[in-house]
């Protein structure tokens, strides 16, 4: 055994040359973590590892072994995933927490096509914008999923895209293109450096990129599971969420095969779940050990349908819930789901039981349309006159991002919808008895529970400004507001 010159701090990824299918890492405390290895196209396999504890770690792989030291996170670490650890599910299973228990709320964007269309410079621009607005996750199709899609292998040319598997057009996943994933390494590293978690969908089951026969429903389940293992091996020592079912029924055999594989080999227990198409009973595999969350979607017609979120929240056993795809802003025609529509949608979904978090989408951004006139995209889904860069500035994204900023630092872990403590608005009860109320048009809120804290803060969710603070004189006094504008009331 050799002592490596390798140095790292907690939760930072390190890479080692390895032999065999897995490597065991043991901490001085006795904690043992097992990480799968992967083939990176050279003579050696590799393993990536992020230590959750500071101290001495030993590793062993076949006849090879070594040890290295890991330091605590530096003072002032600004990236929450290095300061507090990766996400996992909360004790009650309703929401996210960091590894050290710090509450977390998903605030996700949908840039599905980024992995095979974007360049590093573009991702830096994208990530800086989303970080500044408050986003901390992004939904990604890890490979271009349409079997009949054609175009140049050039991300800078119209209809061009990178290719992850040479045989995906045949519905197979056996001819992996290592160079594609080496390129993806850089893109995902940029996102993580900005505090944005990649939500990794292996091969889509629904519409895909252009609606040209997705491979996710036809690839052999064993190959789908093997690809999930590869994703965990290659990217699982970074913050990640695994979306093993994408835009399908959830009953596709690939979904269960992938979910079980992720659950078996991910030593960090990062969240794994399903994202459904709109017209489906969203409860497949509800009792599966590998399933952490269920995401619905409400179609793309600019309608608020929080009933779908509320219906999922009642499913048993408990799984975390979110609306993974509200209507994309300006999808198909200018004005669809624009502006404050997105803010109202986010707050309403959260209060209906989508307490894992909120998700936003913009037409032309999710396809990573290179410029406003790029051909080849169905008109129904693109934003007129916009490429990805123009869509980045759509107004609604600001309001969704602000939700996360407004609730940052609050005890949101396992908060629950509550219709019993206030007569008006959509409400959430926090652990310890705190209350959050959202009202689309503001106004006074009558409280009918003397356990609601008397102190309050009232926020305009359109800009995050605090419009009032105070303390009610008695438990039967209302939360005061003149009305006429959206308001969020926080009682702690």
PDB file of C-alpha atoms in Angstrom, residues 95-97 101-105 355 406-416 428-436 453 490-492:
ATOM      1  CA  UNK A  95     -38.106  17.059   0.296  1.00  0.00           C
ATOM      2  CA  UNK A  96     -34.378  17.391  -0.228  1.00  0.00           C
ATOM      3  CA  UNK A  97     -31.658  17.925   2.315  1.00  0.00           C
ATOM      4  CA  UNK A 101     -29.129  17.838   7.022  1.00  0.00           C
ATOM      5  CA  UNK A 102     -29.256  21.406   5.719  1.00  0.00           C
ATOM      6  CA  UNK A 103     -32.690  22.007   4.116  1.00  0.00           C
ATOM      7  CA  UNK A 104     -32.758  22.257   0.333  1.00  0.00           C
ATOM      8  CA  UNK A 105     -35.356  23.095  -2.289  1.00  0.00           C
ATOM      9  CA  UNK A 355     -42.437  20.296  -1.815  1.00  0.00           C
ATOM     10  CA  UNK A 406     -37.176  33.877  -0.774  1.00  0.00           C
ATOM     11  CA  UNK A 407     -37.291  30.523   1.030  1.00  0.00           C
ATOM     12  CA  UNK A 408     -33.515  30.102   1.418  1.00  0.00           C
ATOM     13  CA  UNK A 409     -32.543  29.431   5.006  1.00  0.00           C
ATOM     14  CA  UNK A 410     -36.067  28.571   6.151  1.00  0.00           C
ATOM     15  CA  UNK A 411     -36.848  25.216   7.815  1.00  0.00           C
ATOM     16  CA  UNK A 412     -38.539  23.771   4.731  1.00  0.00           C
ATOM     17  CA  UNK A 413     -37.647  20.110   5.361  1.00  0.00           C
ATOM     18  CA  UNK A 414     -40.781  17.960   5.031  1.00  0.00           C
ATOM     19  CA  UNK A 415     -43.134  20.950   5.013  1.00  0.00           C
ATOM     20  CA  UNK A 416     -46.712  19.958   4.139  1.00  0.00           C
ATOM     21  CA  UNK A 428     -47.685  25.208   3.871  1.00  0.00           C
ATOM     22  CA  UNK A 429     -46.946  24.265   7.459  1.00  0.00           C
ATOM     23  CA  UNK A 430     -43.273  24.097   8.383  1.00  0.00           C
ATOM     24  CA  UNK A 431     -41.683  21.798  10.958  1.00  0.00           C
ATOM     25  CA  UNK A 432     -42.055  23.467  14.321  1.00  0.00           C
ATOM     26  CA  UNK A 433     -45.354  25.123  13.412  1.00  0.00           C
ATOM     27  CA  UNK A 434     -44.311  27.933  11.076  1.00  0.00           C
ATOM     28  CA  UNK A 435     -46.631  28.891   8.239  1.00  0.00           C
ATOM     29  CA  UNK A 436     -46.141  30.037   4.646  1.00  0.00           C
ATOM     30  CA  UNK A 453     -46.359  32.260  15.286  1.00  0.00           C
ATOM     31  CA  UNK A 490     -44.054  33.897   6.272  1.00  0.00           C
ATOM     32  CA  UNK A 491     -44.833  33.285   9.951  1.00  0.00           C
ATOM     33  CA  UNK A 492     -41.946  32.051  12.090  1.00  0.00           C
TER      34      UNK A 492
END
